[in-house]
XYZ file of C-alpha atoms in Angstrom:
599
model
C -9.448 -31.312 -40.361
C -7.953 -30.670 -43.692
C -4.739 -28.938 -43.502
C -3.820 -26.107 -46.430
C -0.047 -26.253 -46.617
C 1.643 -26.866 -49.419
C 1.590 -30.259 -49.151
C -1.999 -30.296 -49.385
C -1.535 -28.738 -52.746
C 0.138 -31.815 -53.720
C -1.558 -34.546 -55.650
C -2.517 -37.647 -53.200
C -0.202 -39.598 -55.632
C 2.771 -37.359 -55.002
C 2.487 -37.657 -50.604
C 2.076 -41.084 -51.157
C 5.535 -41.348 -53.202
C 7.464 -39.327 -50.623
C 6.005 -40.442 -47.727
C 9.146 -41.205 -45.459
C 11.417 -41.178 -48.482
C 14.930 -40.484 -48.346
C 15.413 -37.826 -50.514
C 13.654 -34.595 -51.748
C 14.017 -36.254 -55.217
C 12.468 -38.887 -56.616
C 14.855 -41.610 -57.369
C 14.067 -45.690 -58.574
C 13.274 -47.897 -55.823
C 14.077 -51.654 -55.485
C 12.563 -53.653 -52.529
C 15.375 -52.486 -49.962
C 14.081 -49.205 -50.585
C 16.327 -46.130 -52.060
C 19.653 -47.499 -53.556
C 21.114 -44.907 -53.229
C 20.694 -44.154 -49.752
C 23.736 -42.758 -47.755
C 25.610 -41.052 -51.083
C 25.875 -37.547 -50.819
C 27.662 -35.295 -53.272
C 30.854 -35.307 -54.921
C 33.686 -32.945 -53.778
C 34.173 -29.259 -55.771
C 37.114 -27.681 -55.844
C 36.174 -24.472 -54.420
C 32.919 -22.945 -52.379
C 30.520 -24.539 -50.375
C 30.662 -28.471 -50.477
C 26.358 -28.511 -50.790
C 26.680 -26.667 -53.875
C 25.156 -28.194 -57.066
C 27.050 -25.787 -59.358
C 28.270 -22.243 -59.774
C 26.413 -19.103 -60.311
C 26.989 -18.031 -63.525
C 27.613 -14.199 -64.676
C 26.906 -12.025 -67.831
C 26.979 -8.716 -68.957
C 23.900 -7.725 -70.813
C 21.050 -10.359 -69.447
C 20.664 -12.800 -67.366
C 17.453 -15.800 -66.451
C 16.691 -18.324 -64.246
C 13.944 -20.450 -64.830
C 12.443 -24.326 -63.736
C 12.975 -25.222 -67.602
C 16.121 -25.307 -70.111
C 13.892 -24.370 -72.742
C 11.944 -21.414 -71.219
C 15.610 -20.064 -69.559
C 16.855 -20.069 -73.361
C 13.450 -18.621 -74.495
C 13.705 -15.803 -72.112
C 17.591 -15.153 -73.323
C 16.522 -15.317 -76.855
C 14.045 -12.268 -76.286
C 16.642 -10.349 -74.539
C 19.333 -10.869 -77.649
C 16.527 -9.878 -79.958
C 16.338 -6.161 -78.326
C 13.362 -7.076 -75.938
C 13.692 -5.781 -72.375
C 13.030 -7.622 -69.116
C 9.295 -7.598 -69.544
C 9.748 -8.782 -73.126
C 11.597 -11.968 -71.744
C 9.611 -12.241 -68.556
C 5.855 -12.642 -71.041
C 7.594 -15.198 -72.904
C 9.428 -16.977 -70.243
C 6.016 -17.268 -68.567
C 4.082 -18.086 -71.796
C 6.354 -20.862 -72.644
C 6.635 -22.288 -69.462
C 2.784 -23.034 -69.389
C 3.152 -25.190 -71.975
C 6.577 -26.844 -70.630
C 5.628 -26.494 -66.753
C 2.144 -27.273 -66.783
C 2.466 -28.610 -63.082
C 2.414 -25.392 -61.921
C 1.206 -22.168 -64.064
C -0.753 -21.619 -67.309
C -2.762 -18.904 -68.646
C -5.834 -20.238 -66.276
C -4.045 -18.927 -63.127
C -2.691 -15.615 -61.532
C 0.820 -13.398 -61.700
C 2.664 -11.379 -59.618
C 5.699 -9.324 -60.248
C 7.926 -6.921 -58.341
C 10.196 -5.417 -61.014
C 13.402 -2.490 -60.672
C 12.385 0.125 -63.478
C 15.498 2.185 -63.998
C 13.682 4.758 -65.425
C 12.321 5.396 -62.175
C 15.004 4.122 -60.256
C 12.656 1.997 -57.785
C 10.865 -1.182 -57.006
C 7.111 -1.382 -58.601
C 4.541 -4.015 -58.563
C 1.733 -5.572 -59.547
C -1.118 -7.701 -58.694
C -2.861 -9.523 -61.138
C -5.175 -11.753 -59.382
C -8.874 -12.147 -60.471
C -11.917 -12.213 -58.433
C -14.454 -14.829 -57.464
C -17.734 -14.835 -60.417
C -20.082 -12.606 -59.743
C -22.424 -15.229 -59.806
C -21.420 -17.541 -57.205
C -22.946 -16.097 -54.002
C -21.401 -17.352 -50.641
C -24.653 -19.504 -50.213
C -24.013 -22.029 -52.843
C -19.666 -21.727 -52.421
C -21.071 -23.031 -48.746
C -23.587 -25.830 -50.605
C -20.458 -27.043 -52.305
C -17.896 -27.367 -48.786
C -16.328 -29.832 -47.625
C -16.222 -30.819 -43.891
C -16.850 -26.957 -43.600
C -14.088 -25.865 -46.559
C -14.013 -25.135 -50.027
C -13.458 -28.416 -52.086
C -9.748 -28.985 -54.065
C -11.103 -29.181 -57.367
C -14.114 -28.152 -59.509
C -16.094 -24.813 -60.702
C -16.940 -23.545 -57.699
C -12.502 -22.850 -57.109
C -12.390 -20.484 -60.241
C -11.698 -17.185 -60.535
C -11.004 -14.976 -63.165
C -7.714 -15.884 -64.419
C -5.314 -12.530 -64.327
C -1.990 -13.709 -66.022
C -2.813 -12.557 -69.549
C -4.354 -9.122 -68.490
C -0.662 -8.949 -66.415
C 1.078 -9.862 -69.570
C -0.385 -7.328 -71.345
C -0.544 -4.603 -68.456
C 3.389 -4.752 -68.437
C 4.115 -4.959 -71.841
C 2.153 -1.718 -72.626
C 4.481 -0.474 -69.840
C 7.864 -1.773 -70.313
C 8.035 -3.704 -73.882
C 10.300 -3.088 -76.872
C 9.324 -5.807 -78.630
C 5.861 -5.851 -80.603
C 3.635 -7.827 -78.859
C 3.284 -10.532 -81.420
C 7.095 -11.145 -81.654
C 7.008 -11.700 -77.830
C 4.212 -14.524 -78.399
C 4.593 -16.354 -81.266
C 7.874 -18.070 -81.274
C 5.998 -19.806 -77.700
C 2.924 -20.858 -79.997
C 5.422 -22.065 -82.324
C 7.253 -23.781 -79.461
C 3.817 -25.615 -78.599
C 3.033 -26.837 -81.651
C 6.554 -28.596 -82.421
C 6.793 -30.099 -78.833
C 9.671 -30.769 -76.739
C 10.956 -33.379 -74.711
C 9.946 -33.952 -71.175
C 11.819 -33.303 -68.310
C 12.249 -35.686 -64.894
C 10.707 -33.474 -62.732
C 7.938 -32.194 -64.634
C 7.285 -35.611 -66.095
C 6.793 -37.373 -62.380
C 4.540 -34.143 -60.814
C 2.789 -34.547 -64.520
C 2.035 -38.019 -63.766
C 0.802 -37.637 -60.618
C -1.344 -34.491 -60.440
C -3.360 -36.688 -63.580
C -3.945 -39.676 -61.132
C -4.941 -37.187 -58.748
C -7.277 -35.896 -60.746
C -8.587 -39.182 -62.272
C -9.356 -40.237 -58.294
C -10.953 -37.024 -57.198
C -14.872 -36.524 -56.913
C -16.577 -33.397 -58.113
C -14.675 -32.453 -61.070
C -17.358 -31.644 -63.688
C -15.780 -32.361 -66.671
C -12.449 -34.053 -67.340
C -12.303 -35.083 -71.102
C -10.258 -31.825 -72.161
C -7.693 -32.412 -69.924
C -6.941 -35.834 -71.000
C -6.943 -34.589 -74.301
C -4.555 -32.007 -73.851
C -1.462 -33.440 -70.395
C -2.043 -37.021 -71.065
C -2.699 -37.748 -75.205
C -3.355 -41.554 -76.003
C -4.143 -42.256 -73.017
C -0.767 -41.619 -70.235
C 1.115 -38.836 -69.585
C 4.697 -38.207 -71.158
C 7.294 -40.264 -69.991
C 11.177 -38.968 -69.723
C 12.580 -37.851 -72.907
C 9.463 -38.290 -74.672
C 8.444 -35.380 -76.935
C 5.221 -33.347 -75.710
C 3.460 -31.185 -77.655
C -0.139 -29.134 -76.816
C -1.206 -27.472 -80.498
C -4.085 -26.327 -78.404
C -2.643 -24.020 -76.582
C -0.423 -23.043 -79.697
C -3.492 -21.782 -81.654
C -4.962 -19.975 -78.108
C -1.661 -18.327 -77.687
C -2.049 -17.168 -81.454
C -4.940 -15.673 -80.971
C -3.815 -13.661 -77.676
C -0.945 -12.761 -80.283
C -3.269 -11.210 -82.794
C -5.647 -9.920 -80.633
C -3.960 -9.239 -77.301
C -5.902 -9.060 -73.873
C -9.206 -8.469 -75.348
C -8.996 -11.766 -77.388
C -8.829 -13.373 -73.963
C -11.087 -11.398 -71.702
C -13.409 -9.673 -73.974
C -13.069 -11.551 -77.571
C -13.563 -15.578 -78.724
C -11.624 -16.727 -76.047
C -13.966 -15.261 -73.608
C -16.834 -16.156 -75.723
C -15.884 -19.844 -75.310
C -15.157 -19.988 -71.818
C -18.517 -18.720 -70.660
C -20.122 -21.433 -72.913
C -17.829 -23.596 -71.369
C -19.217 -23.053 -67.978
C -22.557 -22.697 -68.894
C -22.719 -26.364 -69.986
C -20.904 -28.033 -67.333
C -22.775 -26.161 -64.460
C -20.029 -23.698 -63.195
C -20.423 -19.949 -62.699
C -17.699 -17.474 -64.592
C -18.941 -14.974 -67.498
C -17.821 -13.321 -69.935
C -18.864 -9.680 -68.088
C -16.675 -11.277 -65.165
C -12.995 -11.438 -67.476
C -14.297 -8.095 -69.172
C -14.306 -6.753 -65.521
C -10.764 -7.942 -64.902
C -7.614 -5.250 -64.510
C -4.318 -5.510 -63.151
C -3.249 -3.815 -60.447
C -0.440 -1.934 -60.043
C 0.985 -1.386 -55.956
C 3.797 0.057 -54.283
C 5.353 -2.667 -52.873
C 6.024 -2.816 -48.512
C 9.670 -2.236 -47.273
C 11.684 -3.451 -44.763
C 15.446 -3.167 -43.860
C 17.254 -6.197 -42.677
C 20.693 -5.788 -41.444
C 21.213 -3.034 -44.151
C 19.063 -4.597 -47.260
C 16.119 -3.441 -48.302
C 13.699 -6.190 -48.542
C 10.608 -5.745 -51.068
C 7.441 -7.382 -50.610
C 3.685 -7.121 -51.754
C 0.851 -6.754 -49.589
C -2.854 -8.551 -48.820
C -4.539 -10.728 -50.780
C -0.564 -11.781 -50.527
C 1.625 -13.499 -48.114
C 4.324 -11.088 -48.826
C 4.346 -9.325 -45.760
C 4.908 -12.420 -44.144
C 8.477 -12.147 -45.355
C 8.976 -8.727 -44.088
C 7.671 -10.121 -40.185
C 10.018 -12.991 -40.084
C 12.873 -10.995 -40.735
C 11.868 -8.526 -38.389
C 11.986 -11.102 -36.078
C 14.840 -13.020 -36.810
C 17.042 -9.643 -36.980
C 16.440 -9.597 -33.254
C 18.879 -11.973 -32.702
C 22.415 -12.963 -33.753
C 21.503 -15.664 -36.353
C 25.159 -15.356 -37.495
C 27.023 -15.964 -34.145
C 24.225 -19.058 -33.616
C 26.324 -20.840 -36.643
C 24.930 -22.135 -40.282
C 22.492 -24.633 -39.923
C 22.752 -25.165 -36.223
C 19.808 -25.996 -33.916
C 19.520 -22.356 -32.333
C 19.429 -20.760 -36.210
C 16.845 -22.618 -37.494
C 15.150 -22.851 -34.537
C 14.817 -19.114 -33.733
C 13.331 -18.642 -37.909
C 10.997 -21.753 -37.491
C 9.477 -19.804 -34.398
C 9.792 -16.281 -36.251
C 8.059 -18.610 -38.909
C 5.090 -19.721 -36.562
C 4.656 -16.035 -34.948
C 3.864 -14.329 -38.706
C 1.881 -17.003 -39.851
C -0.566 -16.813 -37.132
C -0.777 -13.024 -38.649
C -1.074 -14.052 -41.881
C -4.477 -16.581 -40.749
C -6.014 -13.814 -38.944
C -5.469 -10.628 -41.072
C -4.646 -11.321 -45.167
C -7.254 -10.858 -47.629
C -8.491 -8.988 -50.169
C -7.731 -5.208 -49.120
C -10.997 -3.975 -51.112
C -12.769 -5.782 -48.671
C -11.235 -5.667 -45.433
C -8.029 -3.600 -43.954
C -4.665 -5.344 -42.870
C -3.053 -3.198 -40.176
C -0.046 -3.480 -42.682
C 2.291 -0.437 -41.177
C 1.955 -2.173 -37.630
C 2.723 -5.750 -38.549
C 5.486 -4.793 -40.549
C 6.826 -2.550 -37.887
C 10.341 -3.215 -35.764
C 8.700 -1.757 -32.561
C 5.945 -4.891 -33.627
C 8.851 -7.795 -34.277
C 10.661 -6.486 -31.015
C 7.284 -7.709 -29.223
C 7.228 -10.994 -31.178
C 11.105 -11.583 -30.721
C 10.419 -11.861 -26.773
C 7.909 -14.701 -27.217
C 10.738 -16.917 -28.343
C 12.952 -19.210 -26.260
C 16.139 -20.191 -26.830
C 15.777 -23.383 -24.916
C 12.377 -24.444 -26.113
C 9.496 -24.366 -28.590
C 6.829 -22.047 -27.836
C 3.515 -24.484 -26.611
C 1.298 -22.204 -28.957
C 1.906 -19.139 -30.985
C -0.747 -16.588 -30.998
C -1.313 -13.186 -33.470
C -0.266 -10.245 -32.347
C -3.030 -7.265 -31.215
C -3.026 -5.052 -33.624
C -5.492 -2.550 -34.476
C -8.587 -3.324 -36.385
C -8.610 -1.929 -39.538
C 0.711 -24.170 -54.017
C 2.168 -25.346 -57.223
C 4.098 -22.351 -58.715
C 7.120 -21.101 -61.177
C 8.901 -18.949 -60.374
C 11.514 -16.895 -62.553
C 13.608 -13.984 -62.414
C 14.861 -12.028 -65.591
C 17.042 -9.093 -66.203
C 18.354 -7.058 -69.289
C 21.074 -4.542 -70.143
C 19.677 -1.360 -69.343
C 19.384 -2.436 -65.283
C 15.440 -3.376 -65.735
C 15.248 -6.692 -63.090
C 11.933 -8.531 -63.139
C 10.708 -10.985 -60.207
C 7.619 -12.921 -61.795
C 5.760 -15.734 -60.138
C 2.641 -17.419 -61.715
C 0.544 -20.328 -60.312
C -2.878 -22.263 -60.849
C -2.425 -22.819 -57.359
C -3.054 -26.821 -56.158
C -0.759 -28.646 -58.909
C -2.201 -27.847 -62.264
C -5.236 -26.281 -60.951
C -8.885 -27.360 -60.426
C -9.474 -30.055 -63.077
C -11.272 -28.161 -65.657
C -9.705 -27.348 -68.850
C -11.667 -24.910 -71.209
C -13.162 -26.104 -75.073
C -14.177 -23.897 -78.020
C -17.070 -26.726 -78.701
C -14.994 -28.991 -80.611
C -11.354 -28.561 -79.122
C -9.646 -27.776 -75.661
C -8.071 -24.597 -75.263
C -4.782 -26.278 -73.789
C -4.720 -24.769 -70.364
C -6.635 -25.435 -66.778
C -7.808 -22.903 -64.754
C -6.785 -21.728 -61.416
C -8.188 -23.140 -58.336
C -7.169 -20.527 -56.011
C -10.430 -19.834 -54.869
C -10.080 -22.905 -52.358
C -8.267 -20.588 -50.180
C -11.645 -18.832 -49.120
C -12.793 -19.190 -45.973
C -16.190 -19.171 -45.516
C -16.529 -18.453 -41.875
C -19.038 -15.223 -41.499
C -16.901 -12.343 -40.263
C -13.263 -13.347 -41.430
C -11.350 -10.880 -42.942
C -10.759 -13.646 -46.186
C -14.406 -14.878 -45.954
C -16.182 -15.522 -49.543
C -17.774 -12.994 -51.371
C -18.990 -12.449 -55.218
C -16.276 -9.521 -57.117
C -13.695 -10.870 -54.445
C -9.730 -11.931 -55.003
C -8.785 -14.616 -52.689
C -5.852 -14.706 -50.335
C -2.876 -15.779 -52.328
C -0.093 -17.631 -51.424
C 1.888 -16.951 -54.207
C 5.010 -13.748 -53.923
C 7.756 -12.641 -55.813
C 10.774 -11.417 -53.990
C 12.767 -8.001 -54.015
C 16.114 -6.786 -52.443
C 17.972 -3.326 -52.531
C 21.099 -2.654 -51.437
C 22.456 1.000 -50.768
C 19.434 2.022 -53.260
C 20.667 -0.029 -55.931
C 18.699 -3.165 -57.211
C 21.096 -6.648 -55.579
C 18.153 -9.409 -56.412
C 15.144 -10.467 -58.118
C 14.493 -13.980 -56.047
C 11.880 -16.212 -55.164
C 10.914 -19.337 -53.689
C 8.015 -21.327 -55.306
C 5.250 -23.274 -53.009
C 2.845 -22.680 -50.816
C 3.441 -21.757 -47.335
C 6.901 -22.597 -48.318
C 7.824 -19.098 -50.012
C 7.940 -17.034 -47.325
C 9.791 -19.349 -45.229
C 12.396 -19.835 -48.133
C 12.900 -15.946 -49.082
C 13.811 -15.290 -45.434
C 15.790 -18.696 -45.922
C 17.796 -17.397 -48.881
C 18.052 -13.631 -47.831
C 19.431 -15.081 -44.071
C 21.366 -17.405 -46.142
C 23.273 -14.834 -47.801
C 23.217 -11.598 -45.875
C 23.970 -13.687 -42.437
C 26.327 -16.580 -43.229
C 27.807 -14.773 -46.662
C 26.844 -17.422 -49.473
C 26.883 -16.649 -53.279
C 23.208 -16.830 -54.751
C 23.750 -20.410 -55.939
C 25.161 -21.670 -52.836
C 21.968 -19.955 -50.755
C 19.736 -22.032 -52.725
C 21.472 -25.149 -52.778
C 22.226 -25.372 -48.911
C 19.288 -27.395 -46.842
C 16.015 -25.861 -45.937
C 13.776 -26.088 -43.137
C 9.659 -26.270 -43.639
C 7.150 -25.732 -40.543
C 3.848 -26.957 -41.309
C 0.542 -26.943 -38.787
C 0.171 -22.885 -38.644
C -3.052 -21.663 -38.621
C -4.634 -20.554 -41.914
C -6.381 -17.702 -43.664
C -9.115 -20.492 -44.429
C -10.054 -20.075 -40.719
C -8.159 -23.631 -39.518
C -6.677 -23.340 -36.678
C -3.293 -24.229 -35.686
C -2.378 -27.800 -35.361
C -0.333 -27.889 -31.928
C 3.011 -27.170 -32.726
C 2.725 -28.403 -35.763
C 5.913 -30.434 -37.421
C 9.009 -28.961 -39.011
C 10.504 -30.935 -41.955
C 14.506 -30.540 -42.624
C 16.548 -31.441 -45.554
C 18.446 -34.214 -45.368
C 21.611 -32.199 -45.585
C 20.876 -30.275 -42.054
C 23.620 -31.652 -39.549
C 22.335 -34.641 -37.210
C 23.589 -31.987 -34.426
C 20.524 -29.565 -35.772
C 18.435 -32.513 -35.451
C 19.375 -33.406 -32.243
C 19.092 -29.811 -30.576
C 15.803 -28.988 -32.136
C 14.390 -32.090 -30.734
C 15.600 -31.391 -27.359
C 13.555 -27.716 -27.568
C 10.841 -29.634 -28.376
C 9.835 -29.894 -31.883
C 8.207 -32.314 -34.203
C 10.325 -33.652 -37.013
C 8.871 -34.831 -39.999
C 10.672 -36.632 -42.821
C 11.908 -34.899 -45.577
C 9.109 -34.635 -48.177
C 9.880 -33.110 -51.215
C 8.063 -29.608 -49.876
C 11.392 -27.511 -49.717
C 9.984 -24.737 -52.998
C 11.668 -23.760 -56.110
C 13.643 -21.181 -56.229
C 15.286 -18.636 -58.808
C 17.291 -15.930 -58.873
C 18.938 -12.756 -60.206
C 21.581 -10.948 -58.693
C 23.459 -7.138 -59.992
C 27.039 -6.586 -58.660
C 28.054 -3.617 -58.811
C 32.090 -3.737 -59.832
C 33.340 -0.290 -58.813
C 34.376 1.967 -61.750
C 33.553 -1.166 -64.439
C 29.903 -1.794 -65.086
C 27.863 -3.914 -63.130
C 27.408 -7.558 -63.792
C 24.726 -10.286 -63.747
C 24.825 -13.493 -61.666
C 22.022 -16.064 -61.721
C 21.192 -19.382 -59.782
C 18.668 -21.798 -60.160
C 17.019 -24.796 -58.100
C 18.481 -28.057 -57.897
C 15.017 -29.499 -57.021
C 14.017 -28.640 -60.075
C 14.705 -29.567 -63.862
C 15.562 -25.869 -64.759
C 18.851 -23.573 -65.482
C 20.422 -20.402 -65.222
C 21.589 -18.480 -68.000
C 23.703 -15.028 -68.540
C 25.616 -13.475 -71.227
């Protein structure tokens, strides 16, 4: 059985690197293994010891993003009169270029946004279907051991991040949308120099690709991640003029040069030669989607999430669950804390296998599942003393890599944006025009099908798959507090109740919620139709107390070593400061090369 977690969206390079490492990170090895095994941090001066740094604070804008270059990008737009949206379209544009690892203009977006005009949360969905073409007779000819493959034509669907680009710029920009597009395409063509991070997951989601089987074409995206023959190294400049002179024609021509215009033109050729199945008619077809996000209230926050073909609701249930119980008088990081969300964890994720999918399709009892009358149920399943043997989904009534980033500007607009190809870079294939690649990959989010006749996220022509990919929204007395998120997999919901518990439970600051060690349960059951693998195994930062260890051992569960699945996250936060106007505060990830920015 082939398990769908995030690690599985990992390249078989990168498990292999951290298999029983010693650190999230990776770090030079000698034959005794890590040298630098046993340091922890230095000392600071003031707030919480496992902080990496402070949050830092601003006036008129703020952004955190996984790259220097794409956080000084998106402050750049701001200072130039853009608004949120403004920064958040080039933020995301430049970081396909800088972070190919884990977006690009082949895969989907998602946003949950405060407009002030309105003076509420909105959202959007801009995932694309499966082709038309591709009945669920051949995506079955193509399975394997009963699943969708990792790679190759038969994972693509329409890619939705330009169309969402363009959707919330008609909406919400200032700037023209040239201005927004061409200082990225400018950006691509000069190059910049490659980061740790980026460069190792770089490195390794090639090999993966150069090792896998049923990828039908793989010159373009040599030509484009991994020119004369490797992939970057550290500090080496990196340029893609490929995706420069794509992103120029978006600029001139806006959505219709991708979904309608050449660019369309050339992907359908594309796929027409190597075998695969989108058209032309099938990105014509493509809109975003704009939803009201789902509520709930946590201890007096008002926690935003989106709904099916997302995991977002999966947020909302383990919060639910955990506000049953006093995670506070438990104590930070102690055995019964993490214990009690790791089984709050396991509960919604058996949900989230048997009900998420696309809601054109199928209905997710979404009022009952994100009901407290529903978590009070749940909450009584758990056991202080021990694991639960199996977790179940509740009756109810019939009816993973990623950036992340969060922008905000001066006039109170706050923009949560997430944006993935899904596995790594995506599914191997990287678009031509005949003569020259494109620069990007596309998606292969369509692996998260199942194909099992009479599940709600079985395969079907015209259809968006489930998506594990959600930005994060709070509110706090009906005022906007954070745009946050937590990049990877099965890992985001788990780290935005992490981060929210984190700060509205044991009082951190936004940086110190994201540095502090995270928890990861993997072996739920899955909306591919897998089912659950026992109790599965919960993974814990090194920096969780040996105490925690001990304890959650003696309840019963599985420990795995710490793998380098722990997420990405980001974060914007408004504090309100009485009769003075409110201020910014952003945080970043330590486990990732990025910054955060305000000013």
């Amino acid at each position: 059985m082939r398990r769908r977690t995030f690690l599985s969206t990992l390249p078989a390079g990168a498990l292999i690197a951290t298999a029983g490492a010693a650190t999230a990170r990776p770090v030079a090895q000698t034959s005794s293994g890590n040298p630098f095994a046993g340091v922890t941090m230095g000392d600071r001066i003031t707030g919480a010891p496992f902080a990496g740094r402070s949050t830092v604070w601003g006036m008129n804008g703020a952004a955190a993003t996984a790259h220097p270059t794409a956080t000084l990008i998106g402050i750049d737009t701001l200072r130039r009169g853009g608004s949120a949206i403004d920064a958040a379209i080039a933020i995301n544009a430049a970081l396909g270029f800088l972070e190919p690892t884990a977006n690009g203009i082949g895969g989907d977006a998602f946003c949950m946004m405060w407009d002030p005009a309105q003076r509420k949360v909105v959202g959007f969905n801009g995932s694309g279907n499966s082709p038309l073409a591709l009945s669920l007779e051949t995506a079955r000819s193509r399975a394997v051991d009963g699943y969708l493959p990792r790679y190759g034509a038969v994972t693509v669907n329409v890619p939705g991040t330009v169309d969402a680009w363009w959707s919330a710029h008609q909406r919400y920009g200032k700037l023209p949308w040239k201005d927004v597009l061409i200082p990225v395409a400018e950006l691509c063509e000069q190059g910049v120099p490659m980061p740790q991070t980026i460069a190792w997951y770089l490195e390794r989601n090639m090999a993966g690709f150069d090792r896998a089987g049923g990828i039908e074409e793989n010159d373009n995206r040599k030509a484009v991640y991994a020119p004369g023959g490797r992939t970057p190294r550290v500090g080496e400049v990196f340029a893609n003029p490929h995706l420069g002179r794509t992103l120029r024609l978006i600029a001139e021509g806006g959505r219709d040069a991708f979904y309608e215009g050449p660019i369309a033109e050339q992907i359908e050729r594309y796929f027409r030669r190597i075998g695969g199945w989108m058209t032309r008619a099938d990105l014509a077809g493509h809109r975003t989607e704009w939803v009201e996000p789902i509520r709930t209230d946590y201890r007096g926050v008002d926690v935003y999430g989106l709904g099916p073909n997302t995991q977002g609701l999966s947020t909302n249930q383990i919060l639910n669950i955990c506000e049953q119980f006093d995670l506070k008088a438990m104590g930070f990081q102690s055995a019964a804390s993490i214990h009690h969300q790791a089984e709050a964890k396991r509960l919604a994720f058996e949900d989230r296998a048997r009900w998420f999918a696309d809601e054109r399709f199928s209905q997710t009892p979404v009022e009952r599942l994100n009901s407290k009358p529903y978590a009070a149920e749940r909450a009584r399943l758990i056991r202080p003393d021990r694991i639960m043997d199996r977790a179940f989904p509740g009756d109810a009534p019939t009816q993973g890599d990623t950036t992340y980033f969060s922008v905000a500007d001066k006039d109170g607009m706050m923009v949560s944006w997430i944006q993935s190809n899904y596995r790594g870079m995506g599914s191997g294939l990287a678009p031509d025009d005949g003569e020259r690649p494109l620069g990007f990959m596309f998606q292969d989010r369509g692996e998260l099908f199942a194909l099992t006749d009479g599940h709600p996220n079985v395969y079907a022509p015209g259809k968006r798959p489930f998506h594990t990919i959600i930005p994060g929204f709070a509110c706090k007395d009906g005022e906007p507090w954070m745009a946050f998120g937590v990049m990877g997999g099965g890992m985001q919901p788990q780290g935005q109740a992490q981060i929210i518990i984190n700060m509205v439970d044991y009082g951190l600051d936004p940086q110190e919620a994201g540095d502090s060690p995270r928890w990861q349960h993997e072996g739920s059951s899955e909306p591919t139709g897998q089912a659950a693998d026992g109790v599965g195994i919960l993974h814990l930062e090194n920096g969780v107390p040996p105490a925690a260890r001990a304890g959650l051992e003696q309840r019963g569960w599985v420990l795995g070593a710490t793998d380098g699945g722990f997420g990405g996250y980001q974060n914007v936060v408004r504090q309100d400061n009485g009769e003075g106007r409110w201020t910014y505060g952003a945080a970043t990830e330590m486990r990732k090369d990025g910054i955060a920015l305000a000013y």
